[in-house]
Structure formats: C-alpha cells, structure tokens
PDB file of C-alpha atoms and ligand atoms in Angstrom:
ATOM      1  CA  MET A   1      -7.685 -39.369   5.199  1.00 44.00           C
ATOM      2  CA  SER A   2      -4.220 -38.384   3.876  1.00 52.00           C
ATOM      3  CA  THR A   3      -1.181 -39.104   6.029  1.00 67.00           C
ATOM      4  CA  ALA A   4       1.531 -36.543   6.766  1.00 85.00           C
ATOM      5  CA  ALA A   5       4.685 -36.668   4.623  1.00 90.00           C
ATOM      6  CA  THR A   6       7.813 -37.965   6.353  1.00 93.00           C
ATOM      7  CA  ALA A   7      10.084 -37.212   3.386  1.00 95.00           C
ATOM      8  CA  LEU A   8      10.055 -35.097   0.236  1.00 96.00           C
ATOM      9  CA  ARG A   9       8.883 -37.008  -2.847  1.00 94.00           C
ATOM     10  CA  SER A  10      11.501 -35.545  -5.184  1.00 95.00           C
ATOM     11  CA  ARG A  11      15.262 -35.445  -4.639  1.00 96.00           C
ATOM     12  CA  HIS A  12      15.245 -31.882  -6.040  1.00 98.00           C
ATOM     13  CA  LEU A  13      13.535 -28.673  -4.909  1.00 98.00           C
ATOM     14  CA  LEU A  14      12.920 -26.918  -8.221  1.00 98.00           C
ATOM     15  CA  GLY A  15       9.790 -25.002  -7.306  1.00 98.00           C
ATOM     16  CA  ILE A  16       6.660 -24.834  -5.163  1.00 98.00           C
ATOM     17  CA  GLU A  17       4.324 -25.606  -8.072  1.00 98.00           C
ATOM     18  CA  HIS A  18       4.754 -29.373  -7.811  1.00 95.00           C
ATOM     19  CA  LEU A  19       5.076 -29.657  -4.012  1.00 98.00           C
ATOM     20  CA  GLU A  20       2.176 -31.254  -2.148  1.00 97.00           C
ATOM     21  CA  ARG A  21       0.609 -29.538   0.857  1.00 97.00           C
ATOM     22  CA  ASP A  22       1.986 -32.173   3.267  1.00 97.00           C
ATOM     23  CA  GLU A  23       5.518 -31.616   1.915  1.00 98.00           C
ATOM     24  CA  ILE A  24       5.189 -27.883   2.612  1.00 98.00           C
ATOM     25  CA  ASP A  25       4.067 -28.680   6.171  1.00 98.00           C
ATOM     26  CA  LEU A  26       7.001 -31.078   6.567  1.00 98.00           C
ATOM     27  CA  ILE A  27       9.524 -28.402   5.505  1.00 98.00           C
ATOM     28  CA  LEU A  28       7.971 -25.777   7.807  1.00 98.00           C
ATOM     29  CA  ASP A  29       7.859 -28.172  10.782  1.00 98.00           C
ATOM     30  CA  THR A  30      11.454 -29.262  10.165  1.00 97.00           C
ATOM     31  CA  ALA A  31      12.475 -25.584   9.961  1.00 98.00           C
ATOM     32  CA  LEU A  32      11.018 -25.061  13.437  1.00 97.00           C
ATOM     33  CA  ALA A  33      13.372 -27.731  14.798  1.00 96.00           C
ATOM     34  CA  MET A  34      16.275 -26.153  12.867  1.00 97.00           C
ATOM     35  CA  LYS A  35      15.467 -22.749  14.358  1.00 97.00           C
ATOM     36  CA  GLU A  36      15.917 -24.287  17.793  1.00 96.00           C
ATOM     37  CA  VAL A  37      19.454 -25.359  16.787  1.00 96.00           C
ATOM     38  CA  GLY A  38      20.181 -21.694  16.047  1.00 94.00           C
ATOM     39  CA  SER A  39      19.218 -20.706  19.594  1.00 95.00           C
ATOM     40  CA  ARG A  40      21.828 -23.016  21.176  1.00 96.00           C
ATOM     41  CA  HIS A  41      25.235 -21.909  22.414  1.00 96.00           C
ATOM     42  CA  ILE A  42      26.862 -24.325  19.921  1.00 96.00           C
ATOM     43  CA  LYS A  43      24.863 -23.767  16.737  1.00 95.00           C
ATOM     44  CA  LYS A  44      26.158 -26.766  14.817  1.00 96.00           C
ATOM     45  CA  VAL A  45      24.912 -30.330  14.311  1.00 97.00           C
ATOM     46  CA  PRO A  46      26.626 -33.224  12.472  1.00 97.00           C
ATOM     47  CA  THR A  47      23.611 -34.003  10.241  1.00 96.00           C
ATOM     48  CA  LEU A  48      25.353 -33.487   6.873  1.00 97.00           C
ATOM     49  CA  ARG A  49      28.875 -34.519   7.904  1.00 97.00           C
ATOM     50  CA  GLY A  50      30.561 -36.132   4.890  1.00 96.00           C
ATOM     51  CA  ARG A  51      28.077 -34.583   2.411  1.00 97.00           C
ATOM     52  CA  THR A  52      29.174 -32.029  -0.190  1.00 97.00           C
ATOM     53  CA  VAL A  53      27.089 -29.050  -1.266  1.00 98.00           C
ATOM     54  CA  VAL A  54      28.031 -26.792  -4.192  1.00 97.00           C
ATOM     55  CA  ASN A  55      26.617 -23.260  -4.345  1.00 97.00           C
ATOM     56  CA  LEU A  56      26.402 -21.962  -7.917  1.00 96.00           C
ATOM     57  CA  PHE A  57      25.362 -18.327  -8.053  1.00 96.00           C
ATOM     58  CA  PHE A  58      25.229 -16.979 -11.611  1.00 95.00           C
ATOM     59  CA  GLU A  59      23.228 -13.960 -10.438  1.00 95.00           C
ATOM     60  CA  ALA A  60      23.790 -11.500  -7.569  1.00 94.00           C
ATOM     61  CA  SER A  61      22.566 -12.474  -4.117  1.00 97.00           C
ATOM     62  CA  THR A  62      23.165 -11.443  -0.520  1.00 97.00           C
ATOM     63  CA  ARG A  63      20.461 -13.115   1.578  1.00 98.00           C
ATOM     64  CA  THR A  64      19.972 -16.395  -0.276  1.00 98.00           C
ATOM     65  CA  ARG A  65      23.643 -17.121  -0.827  1.00 98.00           C
ATOM     66  CA  MET A  66      24.774 -16.228   2.674  1.00 98.00           C
ATOM     67  CA  SER A  67      21.964 -18.120   4.377  1.00 98.00           C
ATOM     68  CA  PHE A  68      22.541 -21.246   2.267  1.00 98.00           C
ATOM     69  CA  GLU A  69      26.254 -21.078   3.093  1.00 98.00           C
ATOM     70  CA  LEU A  70      25.596 -20.645   6.804  1.00 98.00           C
ATOM     71  CA  ALA A  71      22.903 -23.363   6.787  1.00 98.00           C
ATOM     72  CA  GLU A  72      25.380 -25.792   5.187  1.00 98.00           C
ATOM     73  CA  LYS A  73      28.045 -24.954   7.776  1.00 98.00           C
ATOM     74  CA  ARG A  74      25.575 -25.369  10.648  1.00 98.00           C
ATOM     75  CA  LEU A  75      24.739 -28.840   9.325  1.00 98.00           C
ATOM     76  CA  SER A  76      28.485 -29.681   9.007  1.00 98.00           C
ATOM     77  CA  ALA A  77      28.432 -30.179   5.204  1.00 98.00           C
ATOM     78  CA  ASP A  78      31.535 -29.629   3.065  1.00 97.00           C
ATOM     79  CA  THR A  79      30.762 -26.647   0.860  1.00 97.00           C
ATOM     80  CA  LEU A  80      32.126 -25.160  -2.341  1.00 94.00           C
ATOM     81  CA  GLY A  81      31.028 -21.881  -3.869  1.00 94.00           C
ATOM     82  CA  MET A  82      31.121 -20.553  -7.412  1.00 90.00           C
ATOM     83  CA  THR A  83      29.992 -17.230  -8.849  1.00 91.00           C
ATOM     84  CA  THR A  84      30.194 -16.099 -12.468  1.00 88.00           C
ATOM     85  CA  THR A  85      33.049 -13.680 -11.736  1.00 87.00           C
ATOM     86  CA  GLY A  86      36.303 -15.579 -11.368  1.00 83.00           C
ATOM     87  CA  SER A  87      34.965 -18.798 -12.939  1.00 88.00           C
ATOM     88  CA  SER A  88      35.442 -20.241 -16.442  1.00 91.00           C
ATOM     89  CA  VAL A  89      31.909 -19.041 -17.295  1.00 89.00           C
ATOM     90  CA  THR A  90      33.623 -15.711 -18.087  1.00 91.00           C
ATOM     91  CA  LYS A  91      35.656 -17.625 -20.744  1.00 92.00           C
ATOM     92  CA  GLY A  92      32.453 -18.826 -22.388  1.00 93.00           C
ATOM     93  CA  GLU A  93      31.957 -22.231 -20.741  1.00 93.00           C
ATOM     94  CA  THR A  94      28.334 -23.333 -21.121  1.00 94.00           C
ATOM     95  CA  LEU A  95      25.996 -24.155 -18.243  1.00 92.00           C
ATOM     96  CA  THR A  96      25.958 -27.817 -19.291  1.00 93.00           C
ATOM     97  CA  ASP A  97      29.768 -28.067 -19.364  1.00 94.00           C
ATOM     98  CA  THR A  98      30.018 -26.233 -16.040  1.00 93.00           C
ATOM     99  CA  ALA A  99      27.473 -28.639 -14.531  1.00 92.00           C
ATOM    100  CA  ARG A 100      29.265 -31.719 -15.886  1.00 93.00           C
ATOM    101  CA  THR A 101      32.569 -30.443 -14.498  1.00 94.00           C
ATOM    102  CA  ILE A 102      31.052 -29.960 -11.049  1.00 94.00           C
ATOM    103  CA  GLU A 103      29.286 -33.325 -11.303  1.00 93.00           C
ATOM    104  CA  ALA A 104      32.667 -35.008 -11.794  1.00 94.00           C
ATOM    105  CA  MET A 105      33.493 -33.976  -8.218  1.00 94.00           C
ATOM    106  CA  ALA A 106      30.446 -35.955  -6.996  1.00 95.00           C
ATOM    107  CA  PRO A 107      28.568 -33.389  -4.892  1.00 97.00           C
ATOM    108  CA  ASP A 108      25.412 -34.500  -3.065  1.00 97.00           C
ATOM    109  CA  LEU A 109      23.521 -31.239  -3.607  1.00 98.00           C
ATOM    110  CA  ILE A 110      23.841 -28.252  -5.944  1.00 97.00           C
ATOM    111  CA  VAL A 111      22.199 -24.963  -4.963  1.00 98.00           C
ATOM    112  CA  MET A 112      21.767 -22.797  -8.028  1.00 97.00           C
ATOM    113  CA  ARG A 113      20.666 -19.255  -8.851  1.00 97.00           C
ATOM    114  CA  HIS A 114      20.491 -18.305 -12.516  1.00 96.00           C
ATOM    115  CA  ALA A 115      19.061 -15.470 -14.609  1.00 94.00           C
ATOM    116  CA  SER A 116      17.361 -17.945 -16.980  1.00 96.00           C
ATOM    117  CA  SER A 117      14.019 -19.460 -16.025  1.00 97.00           C
ATOM    118  CA  GLY A 118      14.347 -23.262 -16.102  1.00 97.00           C
ATOM    119  CA  ALA A 119      18.151 -23.408 -15.661  1.00 96.00           C
ATOM    120  CA  PRO A 120      17.919 -25.576 -12.484  1.00 97.00           C
ATOM    121  CA  HIS A 121      15.555 -27.954 -14.331  1.00 97.00           C
ATOM    122  CA  GLN A 122      18.207 -28.325 -17.056  1.00 95.00           C
ATOM    123  CA  LEU A 123      20.770 -29.179 -14.354  1.00 95.00           C
ATOM    124  CA  ALA A 124      18.410 -31.710 -12.758  1.00 96.00           C
ATOM    125  CA  LYS A 125      18.274 -33.600 -16.077  1.00 94.00           C
ATOM    126  CA  ILE A 126      22.044 -34.017 -16.343  1.00 92.00           C
ATOM    127  CA  CYS A 127      23.229 -34.248 -12.717  1.00 94.00           C
ATOM    128  CA  ARG A 128      23.076 -37.093 -10.211  1.00 95.00           C
ATOM    129  CA  ALA A 129      23.154 -34.522  -7.380  1.00 96.00           C
ATOM    130  CA  GLY A 130      19.959 -33.111  -5.933  1.00 97.00           C
ATOM    131  CA  ILE A 131      19.271 -29.591  -7.237  1.00 98.00           C
ATOM    132  CA  ILE A 132      17.893 -26.748  -5.134  1.00 98.00           C
ATOM    133  CA  ASN A 133      16.555 -23.759  -7.050  1.00 98.00           C
ATOM    134  CA  ALA A 134      17.791 -20.574  -5.356  1.00 98.00           C
ATOM    135  CA  GLY A 135      15.905 -18.392  -7.870  1.00 98.00           C
ATOM    136  CA  ASP A 136      15.632 -18.893 -11.647  1.00 98.00           C
ATOM    137  CA  GLY A 137      14.859 -15.858 -13.803  1.00 96.00           C
ATOM    138  CA  THR A 138      11.257 -14.773 -13.367  1.00 95.00           C
ATOM    139  CA  HIS A 139      10.085 -18.340 -12.697  1.00 97.00           C
ATOM    140  CA  GLU A 140      10.390 -19.504  -9.048  1.00 98.00           C
ATOM    141  CA  HIS A 141      12.225 -18.879  -5.778  1.00 98.00           C
ATOM    142  CA  PRO A 142      10.928 -21.758  -3.658  1.00 98.00           C
ATOM    143  CA  THR A 143      12.982 -21.259  -0.485  1.00 98.00           C
ATOM    144  CA  GLN A 144      11.881 -17.597  -0.388  1.00 98.00           C
ATOM    145  CA  ALA A 145       8.198 -18.603  -0.413  1.00 98.00           C
ATOM    146  CA  LEU A 146       8.874 -21.237   2.256  1.00 98.00           C
ATOM    147  CA  LEU A 147      10.614 -18.747   4.542  1.00 98.00           C
ATOM    148  CA  ASP A 148       7.805 -16.266   3.932  1.00 98.00           C
ATOM    149  CA  ALA A 149       5.235 -18.903   4.921  1.00 98.00           C
ATOM    150  CA  PHE A 150       7.303 -19.848   7.977  1.00 98.00           C
ATOM    151  CA  THR A 151       7.376 -16.177   9.054  1.00 98.00           C
ATOM    152  CA  MET A 152       3.620 -15.757   8.504  1.00 98.00           C
ATOM    153  CA  ARG A 153       2.894 -18.931  10.485  1.00 98.00           C
ATOM    154  CA  GLU A 154       5.245 -17.789  13.276  1.00 98.00           C
ATOM    155  CA  ARG A 155       3.475 -14.414  13.536  1.00 98.00           C
ATOM    156  CA  LYS A 156      -0.118 -15.431  12.833  1.00 98.00           C
ATOM    157  CA  ALA A 157      -0.144 -19.076  14.073  1.00 98.00           C
ATOM    158  CA  ARG A 158      -1.862 -20.167  10.845  1.00 98.00           C
ATOM    159  CA  LEU A 159      -1.751 -19.833   7.071  1.00 98.00           C
ATOM    160  CA  GLN A 160      -5.255 -20.968   6.163  1.00 98.00           C
ATOM    161  CA  GLY A 161      -7.679 -18.059   5.921  1.00 98.00           C
ATOM    162  CA  LEU A 162      -5.035 -15.317   6.009  1.00 98.00           C
ATOM    163  CA  ARG A 163      -5.591 -12.407   3.635  1.00 98.00           C
ATOM    164  CA  VAL A 164      -2.268 -11.704   1.932  1.00 98.00           C
ATOM    165  CA  ALA A 165      -1.754  -8.651  -0.304  1.00 98.00           C
ATOM    166  CA  ILE A 166       1.230  -8.850  -2.683  1.00 98.00           C
ATOM    167  CA  VAL A 167       2.056  -5.482  -4.256  1.00 98.00           C
ATOM    168  CA  GLY A 168       4.662  -4.301  -6.755  1.00 96.00           C
ATOM    169  CA  ASP A 169       6.479  -5.446  -9.881  1.00 94.00           C
ATOM    170  CA  LEU A 170       4.455  -8.615 -10.495  1.00 96.00           C
ATOM    171  CA  GLU A 171       5.825  -9.173 -14.009  1.00 93.00           C
ATOM    172  CA  HIS A 172       9.420  -9.911 -13.053  1.00 92.00           C
ATOM    173  CA  SER A 173       8.873 -11.567  -9.682  1.00 96.00           C
ATOM    174  CA  ARG A 174       9.760 -15.211  -9.068  1.00 97.00           C
ATOM    175  CA  VAL A 175       8.925 -14.493  -5.403  1.00 98.00           C
ATOM    176  CA  LEU A 176       5.350 -13.685  -6.463  1.00 98.00           C
ATOM    177  CA  ARG A 177       4.946 -16.933  -8.413  1.00 97.00           C
ATOM    178  CA  SER A 178       6.315 -19.158  -5.647  1.00 98.00           C
ATOM    179  CA  ASN A 179       4.245 -17.366  -3.000  1.00 98.00           C
ATOM    180  CA  VAL A 180       1.044 -17.630  -5.046  1.00 98.00           C
ATOM    181  CA  PHE A 181       1.604 -21.376  -5.565  1.00 98.00           C
ATOM    182  CA  LEU A 182       2.267 -21.882  -1.854  1.00 98.00           C
ATOM    183  CA  LEU A 183      -0.391 -19.611  -0.368  1.00 98.00           C
ATOM    184  CA  THR A 184      -3.190 -20.959  -2.580  1.00 98.00           C
ATOM    185  CA  LYS A 185      -2.202 -24.550  -1.680  1.00 98.00           C
ATOM    186  CA  VAL A 186      -2.491 -23.807   2.063  1.00 98.00           C
ATOM    187  CA  GLY A 187      -5.830 -21.985   1.843  1.00 98.00           C
ATOM    188  CA  ALA A 188      -4.767 -18.347   2.209  1.00 98.00           C
ATOM    189  CA  SER A 189      -6.602 -15.728   0.176  1.00 98.00           C
ATOM    190  CA  VAL A 190      -4.278 -13.717  -2.066  1.00 98.00           C
ATOM    191  CA  VAL A 191      -4.793 -10.322  -3.687  1.00 98.00           C
ATOM    192  CA  VAL A 192      -2.105  -9.050  -6.058  1.00 98.00           C
ATOM    193  CA  CYS A 193      -1.615  -5.436  -7.093  1.00 97.00           C
ATOM    194  CA  GLY A 194       0.680  -3.703  -9.548  1.00 95.00           C
ATOM    195  CA  PRO A 195       0.648  -1.415 -12.579  1.00 93.00           C
ATOM    196  CA  PRO A 196      -0.953  -3.009 -15.662  1.00 91.00           C
ATOM    197  CA  THR A 197       2.446  -2.788 -17.451  1.00 90.00           C
ATOM    198  CA  LEU A 198       4.004  -4.969 -14.745  1.00 91.00           C
ATOM    199  CA  ARG A 199       1.326  -7.682 -14.549  1.00 92.00           C
ATOM    200  CA  PRO A 200       2.181 -11.131 -15.981  1.00 91.00           C
ATOM    201  CA  VAL A 201      -0.147 -12.747 -18.490  1.00 90.00           C
ATOM    202  CA  GLY A 202      -2.306 -15.403 -16.803  1.00 92.00           C
ATOM    203  CA  ILE A 203      -1.968 -14.075 -13.252  1.00 93.00           C
ATOM    204  CA  ALA A 204      -5.777 -13.955 -12.821  1.00 92.00           C
ATOM    205  CA  GLU A 205      -5.923 -17.702 -13.598  1.00 95.00           C
ATOM    206  CA  MET A 206      -3.622 -18.506 -10.646  1.00 96.00           C
ATOM    207  CA  GLY A 207      -6.454 -18.333  -8.080  1.00 96.00           C
ATOM    208  CA  VAL A 208      -5.811 -14.762  -6.922  1.00 98.00           C
ATOM    209  CA  GLU A 209      -7.741 -11.486  -6.937  1.00 98.00           C
ATOM    210  CA  VAL A 210      -6.097  -8.831  -9.137  1.00 97.00           C
ATOM    211  CA  THR A 211      -6.362  -5.072  -8.609  1.00 97.00           C
ATOM    212  CA  SER A 212      -4.553  -1.884  -9.658  1.00 95.00           C
ATOM    213  CA  SER A 213      -5.454  -0.118  -6.392  1.00 97.00           C
ATOM    214  CA  ILE A 214      -3.016  -0.571  -3.514  1.00 98.00           C
ATOM    215  CA  ASP A 215      -5.618   0.870  -1.134  1.00 98.00           C
ATOM    216  CA  ARG A 216      -8.047  -1.873  -2.128  1.00 98.00           C
ATOM    217  CA  ALA A 217      -5.345  -4.573  -1.900  1.00 98.00           C
ATOM    218  CA  VAL A 218      -4.212  -3.529   1.573  1.00 98.00           C
ATOM    219  CA  GLU A 219      -7.761  -3.127   2.979  1.00 98.00           C
ATOM    220  CA  GLY A 220      -8.133  -5.639   5.837  1.00 98.00           C
ATOM    221  CA  ALA A 221      -4.946  -7.541   4.899  1.00 98.00           C
ATOM    222  CA  ASP A 222      -3.235  -9.661   7.556  1.00 98.00           C
ATOM    223  CA  VAL A 223      -0.004  -9.627   5.570  1.00 98.00           C
ATOM    224  CA  VAL A 224       1.248  -7.003   3.116  1.00 98.00           C
ATOM    225  CA  MET A 225       4.127  -8.278   0.994  1.00 98.00           C
ATOM    226  CA  MET A 226       5.913  -5.666  -1.082  1.00 98.00           C
ATOM    227  CA  LEU A 227       7.894  -6.639  -4.181  1.00 97.00           C
ATOM    228  CA  ARG A 228      10.965  -4.882  -5.503  1.00 94.00           C
ATOM    229  CA  VAL A 229      10.809  -2.902  -8.741  1.00 92.00           C
ATOM    230  CA  GLN A 230      13.334  -4.957 -10.726  1.00 89.00           C
ATOM    231  CA  HIS A 231      14.995  -2.252 -12.821  1.00 79.00           C
ATOM    232  CA  GLU A 232      17.660  -4.714 -14.041  1.00 78.00           C
ATOM    233  CA  ARG A 233      15.058  -6.911 -15.776  1.00 74.00           C
ATOM    234  CA  MET A 234      13.249  -3.999 -17.504  1.00 73.00           C
ATOM    235  CA  LYS A 235      14.299  -3.521 -21.110  1.00 66.00           C
ATOM    236  CA  GLY A 236      11.427  -1.237 -22.153  1.00 62.00           C
ATOM    237  CA  LEU A 237       9.642   1.720 -20.610  1.00 66.00           C
ATOM    238  CA  PHE A 238       7.424   0.058 -17.998  1.00 72.00           C
ATOM    239  CA  LEU A 239       7.027   3.008 -15.624  1.00 72.00           C
ATOM    240  CA  PRO A 240       6.772   6.763 -16.264  1.00 71.00           C
ATOM    241  CA  SER A 241       8.789   7.750 -13.157  1.00 84.00           C
ATOM    242  CA  MET A 242       9.770   6.377  -9.748  1.00 87.00           C
ATOM    243  CA  ARG A 243       8.063   9.340  -8.063  1.00 88.00           C
ATOM    244  CA  GLU A 244       4.763   8.489  -9.755  1.00 90.00           C
ATOM    245  CA  TYR A 245       5.247   4.791  -8.937  1.00 92.00           C
ATOM    246  CA  PHE A 246       5.658   5.615  -5.239  1.00 94.00           C
ATOM    247  CA  THR A 247       2.568   7.841  -5.289  1.00 95.00           C
ATOM    248  CA  LEU A 248       0.430   5.097  -6.847  1.00 94.00           C
ATOM    249  CA  PHE A 249       1.943   1.889  -5.415  1.00 96.00           C
ATOM    250  CA  GLY A 250       4.293   2.810  -2.563  1.00 97.00           C
ATOM    251  CA  LEU A 251       3.506   1.460   0.900  1.00 98.00           C
ATOM    252  CA  THR A 252       3.188   4.337   3.378  1.00 98.00           C
ATOM    253  CA  PRO A 253       2.122   4.408   7.055  1.00 98.00           C
ATOM    254  CA  GLU A 254      -1.213   5.958   5.951  1.00 98.00           C
ATOM    255  CA  ARG A 255      -1.881   3.027   3.631  1.00 98.00           C
ATOM    256  CA  MET A 256      -0.881   0.496   6.304  1.00 98.00           C
ATOM    257  CA  ARG A 257      -3.620   1.873   8.547  1.00 97.00           C
ATOM    258  CA  ARG A 258      -6.147   0.328   6.119  1.00 98.00           C
ATOM    259  CA  ALA A 259      -4.774  -3.168   6.870  1.00 98.00           C
ATOM    260  CA  ALA A 260      -5.828  -5.367   9.798  1.00 98.00           C
ATOM    261  CA  PRO A 261      -4.759  -3.811  13.139  1.00 97.00           C
ATOM    262  CA  ASP A 262      -2.148  -6.524  13.725  1.00 98.00           C
ATOM    263  CA  ALA A 263      -0.981  -6.708  10.092  1.00 98.00           C
ATOM    264  CA  ILE A 264       2.637  -7.453   9.241  1.00 98.00           C
ATOM    265  CA  VAL A 265       4.753  -6.090   6.378  1.00 98.00           C
ATOM    266  CA  MET A 266       7.121  -8.321   4.429  1.00 98.00           C
ATOM    267  CA  HIS A 267       9.672  -7.712   1.683  1.00 98.00           C
ATOM    268  CA  PRO A 268      12.010 -10.356   0.216  1.00 98.00           C
ATOM    269  CA  GLY A 269      14.769  -7.753  -0.197  1.00 97.00           C
ATOM    270  CA  PRO A 270      16.717  -5.981  -1.427  1.00 97.00           C
ATOM    271  CA  MET A 271      14.401  -2.989  -0.949  1.00 96.00           C
ATOM    272  CA  ASN A 272      14.138   0.168  -3.036  1.00 93.00           C
ATOM    273  CA  ARG A 273      13.330   2.584  -0.225  1.00 97.00           C
ATOM    274  CA  GLY A 274      11.159   5.446  -1.423  1.00 95.00           C
ATOM    275  CA  VAL A 275      10.104   3.491  -4.524  1.00 93.00           C
ATOM    276  CA  GLU A 276       7.971   0.544  -3.334  1.00 95.00           C
ATOM    277  CA  ILE A 277       8.202   1.132   0.413  1.00 97.00           C
ATOM    278  CA  ASP A 278       8.534   4.096   2.749  1.00 97.00           C
ATOM    279  CA  SER A 279      11.354   3.771   5.311  1.00 98.00           C
ATOM    280  CA  GLU A 280       8.839   4.449   8.094  1.00 98.00           C
ATOM    281  CA  VAL A 281       7.081   1.208   7.143  1.00 98.00           C
ATOM    282  CA  ALA A 282      10.237  -0.803   6.378  1.00 98.00           C
ATOM    283  CA  ASP A 283      11.697   0.020   9.792  1.00 98.00           C
ATOM    284  CA  GLY A 284       8.411   0.408  11.694  1.00 97.00           C
ATOM    285  CA  PRO A 285       6.416  -1.824  14.035  1.00 97.00           C
ATOM    286  CA  TRP A 286       4.661  -3.686  11.200  1.00 98.00           C
ATOM    287  CA  SER A 287       7.910  -4.871   9.624  1.00 98.00           C
ATOM    288  CA  VAL A 288       9.077  -8.495   9.882  1.00 98.00           C
ATOM    289  CA  ILE A 289      11.637  -8.060   7.097  1.00 98.00           C
ATOM    290  CA  LEU A 290      14.636  -9.030   9.237  1.00 98.00           C
ATOM    291  CA  ASP A 291      12.677 -11.962  10.731  1.00 98.00           C
ATOM    292  CA  GLN A 292      12.346 -13.211   7.143  1.00 98.00           C
ATOM    293  CA  VAL A 293      16.137 -13.144   6.803  1.00 98.00           C
ATOM    294  CA  ALA A 294      16.622 -15.000  10.097  1.00 98.00           C
ATOM    295  CA  ASN A 295      13.983 -17.589   9.210  1.00 98.00           C
ATOM    296  CA  GLY A 296      15.593 -18.124   5.804  1.00 98.00           C
ATOM    297  CA  LEU A 297      18.465 -19.811   7.579  1.00 98.00           C
ATOM    298  CA  ALA A 298      16.208 -22.293   9.411  1.00 98.00           C
ATOM    299  CA  VAL A 299      14.165 -23.029   6.290  1.00 98.00           C
ATOM    300  CA  ARG A 300      17.285 -23.652   4.166  1.00 98.00           C
ATOM    301  CA  MET A 301      18.713 -25.929   6.867  1.00 98.00           C
ATOM    302  CA  ALA A 302      15.429 -27.865   6.722  1.00 98.00           C
ATOM    303  CA  VAL A 303      15.527 -28.196   2.929  1.00 98.00           C
ATOM    304  CA  LEU A 304      19.178 -29.308   2.923  1.00 98.00           C
ATOM    305  CA  TYR A 305      18.477 -31.834   5.674  1.00 97.00           C
ATOM    306  CA  LEU A 306      15.386 -33.260   3.965  1.00 97.00           C
ATOM    307  CA  LEU A 307      17.206 -33.634   0.628  1.00 97.00           C
ATOM    308  CA  ALA A 308      20.601 -34.884   1.829  1.00 95.00           C
ATOM    309  CA  GLY A 309      20.240 -36.017   5.458  1.00 85.00           C
ATOM    310  CA  GLU A 310      19.635 -39.609   6.584  1.00 70.00           C
ATOM    311  CA  GLU A 311      16.065 -39.531   5.270  1.00 52.00           C
ATOM    312  CA  GLY A 312      16.952 -37.656   2.099  1.00 50.00           C
TER     313      GLY A 312
HETATM  314  N1   CP B 401      15.329 -12.382  -1.381  1.00 95.95           N
HETATM  315  C1   CP B 401      16.459 -12.650  -2.074  1.00 95.95           C
HETATM  316  O1   CP B 401      16.507 -13.582  -2.888  1.00 95.95           O
HETATM  317  O2   CP B 401      17.507 -11.838  -1.775  1.00 95.95           O
HETATM  318  P1   CP B 401      18.960 -11.953  -2.428  1.00 95.95           P
HETATM  319  O3   CP B 401      18.818 -11.608  -3.887  1.00 95.95           O
HETATM  320  O4   CP B 401      19.818 -10.985  -1.667  1.00 95.95           O
HETATM  321  O5   CP B 401      19.414 -13.372  -2.264  1.00 95.95           O
END
C-alpha cells in the first residue's frame, strides 16, 4: 500500500506530467488549509517570512500574476516582480542572462510565465532557486490545472469517476495539457472537443476521448470546461469565422441542458464572450468561473508553502 506524500519530490513545479497522484492530493489538501487562512479577519501568516520570491512574467497575465503576488504577500514572503516592458529584456538581454542576474540576488523561488514552451525548464537547469511554471507556451500551466481540480473537488466532493468535457482551441492550450495529465492521473474520464484544425497531434494517445461534436462532448458531463480561442497564437487561417465557430463549438444554455443536471461550467479566463461561451452560461447558475479565480489564490499559497516553507 502506498503512503501519502508529506512533501513534494522536486524542488520545482514545472508541470503536472511528472507529479505523482499523492503529490497532487498533498497540494489540494494543503490548499484547503490555505483557503481557511483567507477566511480569517487577518489573512496573513508568517510561513515564508525571510524568503524571497521573484515573479517573472514575459507574457500577459491578470489572474495568475495577481494571485501569485497576493499568495506571496499572504505568506509574508519578500516579493519582486518583473515584466518584459520596463526591463532590460527590451534591450535584447537573453533569458539566460536575465536568469543569472536574478539568481545573483539569491531568491528562494522564481515564478515564471513565458511564451516559449520549456523556458521554465531552462531556468531550472541554471538556477539554484526553485522554479514554478506559471504557463509556458502551449506546454503546461500546472497551477491552473491544480486550481481547476480543487474547484471540481470542492463542488463535486470527488475527482475519480467525474466526466469532464474540455471544449475549444485544443491546439494552443497549455491548460488542456495540464488538465488532461491531472484528470487522467486521478481517475476522471475526459472527453475533448474542438475543430480538427485546432486539435494537437497525439491528443488521442493521452487517454482521452476525442470528438468534433460539442453536443456529444457535453452529453452527461459533470464538468464542462471551455477553452479560449487563442487568436494571438494563430499564425495561419485556423477558423473560417468567429460566428461559425460559435455556432459549432460555442457553449449555450441549450447545450448545457444536455449535461448532468448539477453540472458546472469552468473557464480558465480570459473569456471571449460570444465566441466560445455565451454570456448567459458564463454568468449563469452553472458557472464556477469566479470560484476558480478565488481558489487559485489558495492553490498558489499551497504550492509556494510546499516548495519554500519549512518542509520545502
Ligand atoms: N488562466 C490564466 O492563466 O489567466 P491569466 O492569463 O489572466 O493569468
């Protein structure tokens, strides 16, 4: 019989792919305790006092960046932030030189978002600090999948046996990849749906059902997770028109009625209203989209604590 993890095995969180099931459970259970901290009158604990966390965001972010920053403050860490604009990256400094410069200031953790898949792995090879991947290209977004799992577990009291439909721009989605790794590890059944032009090679080999019919994907689903159409990553002509995309793949109240009666709707954000999701669904009774944002804070506190706290 395997024993439960009491610590993460790596000093980095680069993805879900190489996390063990007991490590996922440990992060989700720790996040539950962190959520309790957020319900107190004084929402701050001294857990990371004297630790330094650097937030490196080379790509736009609202939710991930703000929740990491708030999570670090709630744990009493010293924090520094850097975005591409206003940094020496605009003068042509390489990622390696930027990382070495930051390393010289001896941070304990570096949280990084980058447009290139594998950029956090490159940092992990040259830095003594622990690296947290806050989204790398089309590869992984591990804390997003963890907060999604936390939200599903909060609403459904389980992950094993859930039917999860993930619909949208599959090709460009790091959220898809991290969620598929996580959900298949915990015994959920996953169906993915998107236009054939936006379907990554090898998706069928990841242990999921693949369909081009949103009606089929949503049928009986406990969770419907919509993915953003990532216009900024599309160089070619992937879609004829946004109107046609919404007709074929948009989530409407009518389509939601095919799901399980107590189904929930998720979206990692930011949303393209009227493209992948109807506002009536995004703001309706099925939606847990703002719960995902709130839970992101607890999950990121848990990850920071497990990587840099006493046990980290
Ligand atoms: N879900 C997500 O990563 O959102 P941001 O791009 O706003 O951080």
